[in-house]
Coordinates of C-alpha atoms in Angstrom, one line a residue:
Chain A
X1 CA -22.5 13.4 -49.1
X2 CA -25.6 15.4 -50.5
X3 CA -26.3 17.7 -53.1
X4 CA -27.2 20.9 -52.1
X5 CA -27.7 22.8 -55.1
X6 CA -28.6 27.1 -54.4
X7 CA -29.8 28.9 -57.3
X8 CA -26.6 31.9 -57.7
X9 CA -28.4 32.7 -61.5
X10 CA -31.8 33.4 -60.0
X11 CA -33.1 37.0 -60.2
X12 CA -32.4 38.4 -56.7
X13 CA -35.6 41.6 -55.6
X14 CA -33.9 45.1 -56.0
X15 CA -33.9 46.9 -52.3
X16 CA -36.7 48.8 -53.8
X17 CA -39.0 45.9 -54.1
X18 CA -38.1 44.0 -51.1
X19 CA -38.9 47.7 -49.1
X20 CA -42.3 47.5 -50.7
X21 CA -42.3 44.3 -49.7
X22 CA -43.3 45.2 -46.9
X23 CA -44.8 48.5 -47.0
X24 CA -47.7 49.2 -45.0
X25 CA -49.7 51.3 -47.1
X26 CA -48.4 49.8 -50.8
X27 CA -49.6 46.3 -49.5
X28 CA -52.5 47.1 -47.4
X29 CA -53.7 48.6 -51.5
X30 CA -52.3 45.0 -52.9
X31 CA -54.4 43.3 -49.9
X32 CA -57.2 45.0 -51.6
X33 CA -56.9 44.0 -55.2
X34 CA -55.5 40.0 -54.0
X35 CA -59.0 40.3 -52.7
X36 CA -60.2 40.7 -55.7
X37 CA -58.5 38.6 -57.5
X38 CA -59.5 35.7 -55.9
X39 CA -62.7 36.5 -56.1
X40 CA -62.8 36.5 -59.2
X41 CA -61.2 33.0 -59.5
X42 CA -63.6 31.9 -56.4
X43 CA -66.2 32.9 -59.0
X44 CA -65.0 30.9 -61.6
X45 CA -64.5 27.9 -59.1
X46 CA -67.9 27.9 -58.4
X47 CA -69.6 28.3 -61.6
Chain B
X1 CA -87.0 10.1 -45.1
X2 CA -83.0 9.7 -46.3
X3 CA -79.9 8.9 -44.9
X4 CA -77.2 10.2 -46.0
X5 CA -73.9 8.8 -44.1
X6 CA -70.3 11.1 -44.5
X7 CA -67.3 9.2 -44.2
X8 CA -64.3 12.2 -42.4
X9 CA -65.2 15.2 -42.1
X10 CA -62.2 17.3 -43.7
X11 CA -62.7 20.0 -45.3
X12 CA -64.5 18.4 -47.8
X13 CA -66.7 15.8 -45.5
X14 CA -67.4 19.1 -42.9
X15 CA -68.5 20.6 -46.4
X16 CA -70.5 18.2 -48.0
X17 CA -72.6 18.6 -44.0
X18 CA -73.2 21.8 -43.4
X19 CA -74.4 21.7 -47.1
X20 CA -76.4 18.7 -46.7
X21 CA -78.2 19.8 -43.6
X22 CA -78.5 23.4 -45.1
X23 CA -80.4 22.2 -48.1
X24 CA -82.1 19.1 -46.7
X25 CA -85.3 19.1 -44.2
X26 CA -85.0 17.9 -41.2
X27 CA -87.1 14.3 -42.3
X28 CA -84.0 13.3 -43.9
X29 CA -80.6 12.2 -42.3
X30 CA -77.0 13.9 -42.2
X31 CA -74.7 11.7 -40.3
X32 CA -70.6 12.2 -39.5
X33 CA -68.7 9.2 -39.4
X34 CA -65.2 10.7 -38.2
X35 CA -61.6 9.4 -36.6
X36 CA -61.0 13.2 -34.9
X37 CA -63.1 15.0 -32.2
X38 CA -61.7 17.9 -33.4
X39 CA -61.8 19.6 -36.5
X40 CA -58.6 20.9 -37.2
X41 CA -57.7 23.6 -40.2
X42 CA -54.8 22.2 -41.7
X43 CA -53.3 25.5 -43.5
X44 CA -52.6 26.2 -40.3
X45 CA -50.1 24.0 -38.3
X46 CA -47.2 25.0 -40.4
X47 CA -47.2 27.5 -37.4
X48 CA -48.2 24.9 -34.8
X49 CA -45.1 23.6 -35.6
X50 CA -42.9 27.0 -35.7
X51 CA -44.4 28.1 -32.4
X52 CA -46.8 30.6 -33.1
X53 CA -50.2 29.8 -32.6
X54 CA -51.6 27.2 -30.4
X55 CA -52.8 24.0 -31.4
X56 CA -55.2 25.3 -29.9
X57 CA -56.0 28.0 -32.1
X58 CA -56.1 25.6 -35.4
X59 CA -58.6 22.7 -34.2
X60 CA -62.5 22.5 -32.3
X61 CA -64.3 19.9 -31.3
X62 CA -66.6 19.0 -34.3
X63 CA -69.6 17.1 -31.9
X64 CA -71.0 20.4 -30.8
X65 CA -71.3 22.2 -34.4
X66 CA -72.7 18.9 -35.5
X67 CA -75.8 18.9 -31.9
X68 CA -76.3 22.7 -32.9
X69 CA -77.0 21.4 -36.4
X70 CA -79.0 18.9 -36.2
X71 CA -76.1 16.3 -37.3
X72 CA -75.7 12.7 -36.3
X73 CA -72.4 12.7 -34.9
X74 CA -70.1 8.9 -34.5
X75 CA -66.4 9.6 -33.5
X76 CA -65.7 6.2 -35.0
X77 CA -63.5 5.2 -38.7
X78 CA -64.5 3.7 -41.1
X79 CA -63.1 0.1 -41.9
X80 CA -65.2 -1.3 -44.7
X81 CA -68.5 -0.5 -46.8
X82 CA -71.5 -2.6 -47.8
X83 CA -73.3 -1.0 -51.1
X84 CA -75.3 -3.7 -51.8
X85 CA -76.0 -5.4 -48.4
X86 CA -74.8 -8.8 -46.9
X87 CA -76.0 -11.2 -45.5
X88 CA -77.0 -10.2 -41.6
X89 CA -77.9 -6.7 -43.3
X90 CA -79.9 -6.2 -46.3
X91 CA -79.4 -2.6 -46.6
X92 CA -76.4 -0.2 -47.9
X93 CA -74.4 -0.1 -44.7
X94 CA -70.7 0.6 -43.5
X95 CA -69.0 -0.8 -40.8
X96 CA -66.7 1.5 -38.0
X97 CA -65.3 1.1 -35.6
X98 CA -66.1 2.8 -33.0
X99 CA -62.4 5.6 -31.1
X100 CA -64.6 7.9 -29.3
X101 CA -63.3 6.9 -26.0
X102 CA -66.9 6.1 -24.2
X103 CA -66.9 3.1 -26.9
X104 CA -63.5 2.5 -27.8
X105 CA -62.9 -0.7 -30.2
X106 CA -66.6 -1.7 -31.2
X107 CA -68.2 -2.2 -34.4
X108 CA -71.2 -0.8 -35.7
X109 CA -73.0 -1.0 -39.1
X110 CA -74.2 2.3 -39.9
X111 CA -77.6 2.1 -42.9
X112 CA -76.9 4.6 -45.4
X113 CA -79.0 5.2 -48.6
X114 CA -76.5 7.7 -49.9
X115 CA -72.4 7.6 -48.9
X116 CA -70.3 10.4 -49.7
X117 CA -66.0 8.7 -48.7
X118 CA -64.1 11.5 -47.8
X119 CA -61.4 10.1 -45.4
X120 CA -59.0 12.1 -47.3
X121 CA -55.4 10.4 -47.0
X122 CA -53.4 7.6 -44.8
X123 CA -50.5 9.3 -44.2
X124 CA -48.1 6.5 -45.2
X125 CA -44.8 7.4 -42.9
X126 CA -44.6 3.3 -43.3
X127 CA -43.7 3.5 -46.9
X128 CA -39.8 5.2 -46.1
X129 CA -38.2 3.5 -43.2
X130 CA -37.4 6.2 -40.6
X131 CA -39.4 9.0 -41.4
X132 CA -42.1 9.9 -39.0
X133 CA -42.6 11.3 -35.2
X134 CA -43.0 7.2 -34.9
X135 CA -39.4 7.2 -36.2
X136 CA -36.6 10.5 -36.7
X137 CA -38.4 12.8 -38.7
X138 CA -41.0 15.3 -37.5
X139 CA -44.4 16.8 -39.3
X140 CA -46.9 19.2 -38.9
X141 CA -49.9 16.9 -41.0
X142 CA -52.0 17.3 -37.9
X143 CA -51.9 19.5 -34.9
X144 CA -50.6 17.2 -33.2
X145 CA -48.1 15.9 -35.0
X146 CA -46.7 20.3 -35.0
X147 CA -46.6 20.6 -30.9
X148 CA -44.0 18.4 -30.7
X149 CA -42.6 19.6 -34.2
X150 CA -42.1 22.7 -32.3
X151 CA -40.9 21.4 -29.5
X152 CA -37.8 20.0 -31.3
X153 CA -37.8 23.1 -32.8
X154 CA -37.8 25.1 -30.2
X155 CA -35.2 23.7 -29.3
X156 CA -32.6 23.6 -32.1
X157 CA -32.8 27.3 -31.5
X158 CA -31.4 27.2 -27.9
X159 CA -28.0 25.6 -29.3
X160 CA -28.3 28.3 -32.4
X161 CA -28.3 30.4 -29.3
X162 CA -25.7 28.2 -27.5
X163 CA -23.4 28.6 -30.7
X164 CA -23.8 25.1 -31.9
X165 CA -24.5 25.9 -35.5
X166 CA -27.1 23.2 -36.3
X167 CA -29.0 22.2 -40.0
X168 CA -32.4 22.2 -40.1
X169 CA -33.6 19.4 -43.3
X170 CA -37.2 20.2 -44.7
X171 CA -38.6 18.4 -47.4
X172 CA -40.4 15.1 -48.7
X173 CA -40.1 11.9 -46.6
X174 CA -40.9 9.5 -50.4
X175 CA -40.3 10.1 -54.2
X176 CA -43.8 9.3 -54.6
X177 CA -45.1 12.6 -51.6
X178 CA -47.2 15.8 -52.3
X179 CA -48.1 19.3 -49.8
X180 CA -44.3 20.5 -51.4
X181 CA -46.7 23.4 -50.8
X182 CA -46.3 23.1 -46.6
X183 CA -43.3 22.3 -47.1
X184 CA -41.9 25.4 -49.0
X185 CA -43.9 26.7 -46.6
X186 CA -42.6 25.4 -43.6
X187 CA -39.1 25.6 -44.7
X188 CA -39.4 29.2 -45.1
X189 CA -41.7 30.1 -41.7
X190 CA -38.5 28.3 -39.8
X191 CA -36.4 30.2 -42.1
X192 CA -37.9 33.1 -40.9
X193 CA -38.2 32.1 -37.4
X194 CA -34.5 31.7 -37.1
X195 CA -33.6 35.3 -38.0
X196 CA -36.0 36.7 -36.1
X197 CA -34.1 34.8 -33.2
X198 CA -31.1 35.9 -34.4
X199 CA -29.3 32.5 -35.3
X200 CA -30.1 32.3 -39.1
X201 CA -26.0 32.6 -40.0
X202 CA -25.4 29.6 -37.7
X203 CA -28.1 27.3 -39.6
X204 CA -28.3 25.5 -42.8
X205 CA -31.5 25.7 -44.1
X206 CA -32.1 23.0 -46.7
X207 CA -35.4 21.9 -48.3
X208 CA -35.1 18.3 -50.1
X209 CA -38.0 17.6 -52.7
X210 CA -39.0 14.6 -55.5
X211 CA -39.7 17.9 -57.4
X212 CA -37.1 17.8 -60.9
X213 CA -37.4 21.7 -60.1
X214 CA -38.3 24.1 -57.8
X215 CA -42.0 25.4 -58.4
X216 CA -43.1 22.6 -59.0
X217 CA -45.0 22.0 -56.9
X218 CA -46.7 18.3 -58.2
X219 CA -48.6 20.7 -60.3
X220 CA -46.0 20.7 -63.2
X221 CA -45.2 24.0 -62.6
X222 CA -47.1 27.4 -63.7
X223 CA -46.0 30.3 -65.9
X224 CA -47.2 33.1 -64.1
X225 CA -49.0 35.7 -65.9
X226 CA -47.0 39.4 -65.0
X227 CA -47.5 42.5 -66.6
X228 CA -46.0 41.3 -69.8
X229 CA -44.4 38.9 -69.1
X230 CA -44.5 35.6 -68.4
X231 CA -42.7 34.2 -65.1
X232 CA -42.5 30.5 -64.5
X233 CA -42.3 30.1 -61.2
X234 CA -39.3 27.8 -60.9
X235 CA -37.7 31.2 -61.6
X236 CA -40.5 33.7 -58.6
X237 CA -39.6 30.3 -56.2
X238 CA -35.9 30.2 -56.6
X239 CA -35.9 33.5 -56.5
X240 CA -37.0 33.6 -52.5
X241 CA -34.5 30.6 -51.7
X242 CA -31.3 32.5 -53.5
X243 CA -33.0 36.2 -51.5
X244 CA -33.4 33.7 -48.9
X245 CA -30.8 31.1 -48.4
X246 CA -31.9 28.0 -48.3
X247 CA -30.5 25.3 -50.4
X248 CA -31.9 22.9 -52.1
X249 CA -31.9 19.3 -52.6
X250 CA -34.0 18.0 -56.7
X251 CA -35.3 14.9 -57.8
X252 CA -35.4 12.9 -54.7
X253 CA -36.8 9.8 -53.2
X254 CA -36.0 9.7 -49.9
X255 CA -35.0 5.6 -49.0
X256 CA -34.5 5.7 -45.3
X257 CA -33.1 7.6 -41.8
X258 CA -31.3 7.5 -39.0
X259 CA -31.0 9.1 -37.0
X260 CA -30.0 12.5 -37.3
X261 CA -28.9 11.4 -41.2
X262 CA -31.8 10.9 -43.6
X263 CA -30.8 8.4 -47.4
X264 CA -31.7 9.2 -51.0
X265 CA -31.8 8.2 -54.2
X266 CA -31.9 11.3 -57.1
X267 CA -33.3 10.8 -60.2
X268 CA -29.9 10.7 -62.2
X269 CA -29.4 7.7 -60.2
X270 CA -27.0 8.8 -58.1
X271 CA -26.6 7.5 -53.7
X272 CA -26.0 10.0 -51.9
X273 CA -26.9 11.8 -47.2
X274 CA -27.9 13.9 -46.3
X275 CA -26.6 15.0 -42.0
X276 CA -29.1 17.0 -40.4
X277 CA -30.0 18.5 -36.8
X278 CA -33.7 18.1 -36.8
X279 CA -36.2 16.7 -40.2
X280 CA -39.5 17.8 -41.2
X281 CA -40.2 15.4 -43.5
X282 CA -43.9 14.7 -45.1
X283 CA -44.9 10.9 -45.6
X284 CA -46.6 10.2 -48.9
X285 CA -50.2 9.8 -49.0
X286 CA -52.4 6.8 -49.2
X287 CA -55.8 6.0 -49.3
X288 CA -57.4 4.6 -45.5
X289 CA -57.4 0.7 -45.5
X290 CA -60.7 0.3 -45.6
X291 CA -62.7 -2.2 -47.1
X292 CA -65.5 -3.7 -49.5
X293 CA -67.3 -6.2 -50.1
X294 CA -70.9 -6.9 -52.4
X295 CA -74.2 -8.9 -51.0
X296 CA -72.7 -12.1 -50.4
X297 CA -69.5 -10.5 -48.5
X298 CA -67.0 -11.2 -50.9
X299 CA -63.9 -8.4 -50.7
X300 CA -64.6 -5.9 -54.4
X301 CA -62.3 -3.9 -52.7
X302 CA -59.9 -3.8 -56.1
X303 CA -62.6 -3.1 -57.7
X304 CA -64.7 0.2 -56.3
X305 CA -61.1 1.3 -54.4
X306 CA -57.4 1.5 -57.5
X307 CA -53.9 -0.3 -55.8
X308 CA -53.8 3.2 -54.3
X309 CA -55.9 2.9 -51.8
X310 CA -58.2 5.7 -53.1
X311 CA -61.6 5.5 -54.1
X312 CA -62.2 5.0 -58.2
X313 CA -64.7 7.5 -59.5
X314 CA -65.8 8.6 -63.2
X315 CA -61.6 9.4 -63.7
X316 CA -60.6 8.0 -67.0
X317 CA -58.0 5.4 -65.4
X318 CA -56.8 3.9 -68.8
X319 CA -51.8 3.7 -68.5
X320 CA -50.9 6.4 -70.4
X321 CA -47.8 8.5 -70.6
X322 CA -47.0 11.5 -70.2
X323 CA -47.7 13.1 -73.1
X324 CA -51.2 12.2 -73.9
X325 CA -52.5 13.0 -70.2
X326 CA -55.5 15.5 -70.9
X327 CA -57.7 17.8 -68.2
X328 CA -60.9 15.3 -69.2
X329 CA -59.3 12.3 -67.9
X330 CA -60.3 14.1 -64.8
X331 CA -63.4 13.0 -62.6
X332 CA -66.3 15.5 -62.6
X333 CA -69.2 14.5 -61.1
X334 CA -66.9 11.5 -58.2
X335 CA -69.5 9.2 -58.5
X336 CA -67.9 6.0 -57.6
X337 CA -67.8 4.2 -60.7
X338 CA -70.0 1.0 -59.5
X339 CA -71.8 2.4 -57.2
X340 CA -74.3 5.9 -58.1
X341 CA -75.3 6.0 -55.4
X342 CA -72.2 6.3 -53.0
X343 CA -69.2 9.8 -54.4
X344 CA -65.1 10.6 -53.1
X345 CA -64.3 14.1 -52.0
X346 CA -61.4 16.1 -51.6
X347 CA -57.8 13.7 -51.6
X348 CA -60.2 10.2 -51.4
X349 CA -61.4 10.1 -54.5
X350 CA -58.2 8.5 -57.1
X351 CA -56.7 10.6 -58.9
X352 CA -56.8 8.7 -62.7
X353 CA -52.6 10.0 -62.8
X354 CA -50.0 12.7 -61.7
X355 CA -50.0 16.6 -63.2
X356 CA -46.4 16.4 -63.3
X357 CA -43.7 14.2 -65.3
X358 CA -43.6 11.0 -63.3
X359 CA -39.2 10.2 -63.4
X360 CA -37.7 7.0 -62.2
X361 CA -34.1 6.2 -61.8
X362 CA -31.8 3.9 -63.2
X363 CA -32.2 1.6 -60.5
X364 CA -36.1 2.0 -61.5
X365 CA -37.2 4.0 -58.4
X366 CA -40.1 6.0 -59.3
X367 CA -39.0 9.8 -58.4
X368 CA -43.1 11.5 -59.7
X369 CA -44.7 13.9 -57.3
X370 CA -49.2 12.9 -56.4
X371 CA -50.9 15.1 -57.3
X372 CA -52.5 18.4 -54.4
X373 CA -55.9 18.2 -54.1
X374 CA -56.1 21.2 -51.4
X375 CA -58.5 23.1 -49.6
X376 CA -60.0 25.2 -51.8
X377 CA -60.9 22.4 -54.6
X378 CA -60.6 20.0 -51.7
X379 CA -64.2 22.6 -50.0
X380 CA -65.8 23.0 -54.1
X381 CA -65.8 19.2 -54.8
X382 CA -67.0 18.4 -51.0
X383 CA -70.4 20.9 -52.1
X384 CA -70.9 19.4 -55.2
X385 CA -70.9 16.1 -54.1
X386 CA -74.1 17.4 -51.4
X387 CA -75.1 19.9 -54.0
X388 CA -75.7 16.4 -56.5
X389 CA -77.5 14.0 -53.5
X390 CA -79.1 16.8 -52.4
X391 CA -81.2 17.2 -55.8
X392 CA -81.2 13.0 -56.3
X393 CA -82.8 13.2 -52.2
X394 CA -85.4 15.7 -54.0
X395 CA -86.2 15.1 -57.5
X396 CA -85.2 11.3 -57.5
X397 CA -83.2 10.3 -60.9
X398 CA -84.5 13.6 -62.3
X399 CA -82.1 15.9 -60.4
X400 CA -79.5 18.0 -62.0
X401 CA -75.4 16.0 -61.4
X402 CA -73.2 18.9 -59.8
X403 CA -69.6 18.6 -61.2
X404 CA -66.5 19.8 -60.2
X405 CA -63.9 19.4 -62.3
X406 CA -60.3 20.2 -61.3
X407 CA -59.8 20.2 -65.1
X408 CA -62.5 23.7 -64.7
X409 CA -61.9 25.2 -61.3
X410 CA -59.5 27.8 -60.4
X411 CA -57.2 27.8 -57.6
X412 CA -56.1 30.3 -54.7
X413 CA -52.9 29.0 -53.3
X414 CA -50.9 31.5 -49.9
X415 CA -48.0 30.0 -49.1
X416 CA -46.8 31.8 -46.0
X417 CA -42.8 32.0 -45.9
X418 CA -43.4 34.0 -42.2
X419 CA -45.5 35.4 -39.1
X420 CA -45.7 38.7 -38.4
X421 CA -48.1 41.9 -38.4
X422 CA -45.5 44.1 -40.3
X423 CA -42.6 41.4 -40.4
X424 CA -44.8 38.3 -42.0
X425 CA -44.4 37.4 -46.1
X426 CA -46.0 34.7 -48.0
X427 CA -46.5 34.4 -51.6
X428 CA -50.5 34.7 -53.4
X429 CA -50.4 32.5 -56.3
X430 CA -53.2 31.9 -59.0
X431 CA -53.8 29.2 -61.1
X432 CA -56.2 29.2 -63.6
X433 CA -57.4 26.1 -64.3
X434 CA -56.0 23.5 -62.1
X435 CA -55.4 20.9 -64.3
X436 CA -53.0 21.8 -67.5
X437 CA -55.4 22.0 -70.4
X438 CA -52.8 22.3 -74.0
X439 CA -56.3 21.7 -75.8
X440 CA -57.9 25.0 -74.9
X441 CA -54.9 27.1 -73.7
X442 CA -51.7 26.2 -75.5
X443 CA -48.1 24.4 -74.5
X444 CA -48.2 26.5 -71.2
X445 CA -51.4 24.7 -70.6
X446 CA -52.9 27.5 -68.3
X447 CA -54.5 30.9 -67.9
X448 CA -51.2 32.9 -67.8
X449 CA -53.7 36.1 -66.9
X450 CA -55.6 33.9 -64.3
X451 CA -52.4 32.4 -63.3
X452 CA -50.4 34.7 -60.6
X453 CA -48.1 35.5 -58.0
X454 CA -47.0 37.5 -56.0
X455 CA -44.5 37.5 -52.4
X456 CA -45.1 40.3 -50.0
X457 CA -46.5 41.3 -46.7
X458 CA -50.5 41.1 -47.8
X459 CA -50.0 38.0 -49.0
X460 CA -50.0 37.0 -45.3
X461 CA -53.1 39.0 -43.7
X462 CA -54.7 37.2 -46.4
X463 CA -53.4 34.0 -45.0
X464 CA -55.0 35.5 -41.6
X465 CA -57.9 36.1 -43.0
X466 CA -58.1 32.9 -44.9
X467 CA -57.3 30.9 -41.3
X468 CA -60.3 33.1 -39.5
X469 CA -62.7 33.2 -41.9
X470 CA -62.4 29.2 -42.2
X471 CA -61.7 28.5 -39.1
X472 CA -65.4 31.0 -38.5
X473 CA -67.3 29.4 -41.4
X474 CA -66.3 25.0 -40.8
X475 CA -68.1 26.5 -37.1
X476 CA -71.0 26.3 -39.1
X477 CA -71.9 30.3 -37.2
X478 CA -74.6 33.2 -38.9
X479 CA -74.3 33.2 -42.8
X480 CA -71.4 30.4 -43.2
X481 CA -72.9 29.3 -46.3
X482 CA -72.2 33.1 -47.9
X483 CA -68.0 32.3 -47.1
X484 CA -67.3 29.9 -50.4
X485 CA -65.4 27.3 -50.2

């Protein structure tokens, strides 16, 4: 018999957050922001 | 004229080969030895494994690229290195066995002035009886494995549609595995596909791992800076598991797999089993089985390679407890500990120790995630090694030695949680530095401004973009070198 964990106390995203994660316009903004963040990270990695 | 031989054409070896060829004149030879005829963008294998990409989309033949770039290519397996030459061949050389169908099984000696060992890992399915495609579980480690896994997954979906309950077990096939990120991605891509197919309610998706807690990822966990808060990667990951209804078995070492059941021990010493209808379990890694010999043909493998089979480089391999580990233990130049014209790049170098705290069960079973060495550091290391060799060729001993310590390097990881232009999701995570440095960054070990996690559709778009970008780069298309590793 296995020991399964289910994490009932973990925070779950609100409805608003779940919608935001799929909102194309908002996610496009996040896409640009993430790219800038990654570029900064890459610059640090290639010093 | 100098001749550089590169063993391996994965991310580290292929990156090193292309940069060396770009940096050196045509009078210098760049030689690549790799057992596979095709290059594989491994991070997308998880999509092949759920039937969302074809093998052709994640692989391409190496020979035409190398012909175009003027790189000599041998489809062969490196089996021995002779860094001092041998009684019959005076110059340093590697012995290779051809896997190219035209010369299959033939052995040849390839002489070198400089050698890069970028052989990657041996997929050690044999460490766990019954593990792997030749046993009772599936894998996404290679594109070939992933396509077989996709067929098995398709069967599971068909059974679910026929009303049969199915249990899917995904994760780590041994207590010393690495690549938790890949297993995490495959878990959530499977879950996503089950939802898309309308059969999620009848399926149990279980993640089994050697991590002591979710979000460890073999990196001792991370602490994401988010506005004014610090969010541990454990909380971040548990939240996703809760949201998507994925169960987990933690701190587990799988002892053996029999048809439809995995037997495992947890860190508290208890032994249990988990039945499954479908299992994708990753193997532990070890170095490829390569031997080393001195000028008199004496076996010096133990001096050149660690017991794990990975090559010893400029790291501090002194055995010490977790509390005494330091960022400075990690290598900087990746030069062999014994020969200064030999380097190990990517997964091929022996790490000094894990990043996560290793644990042992009361029965003496080691449950210790191995340190991940993902694409970004492998590429950066491959390029740094190529730069060091180019400097040595151009300027001799005065040439600059380039460094790429994972203790000074950040990494970006996009972990897919489902594919789809409008419905896809991924976790974008950045970490700086990769190796925790408590002396520099305090108890958390990393810069919490640069260590960041976010879930959303945008991260999925990034994963897709990186797929096309890195395949473009690997094909050495125009201006490929402007794309960073």
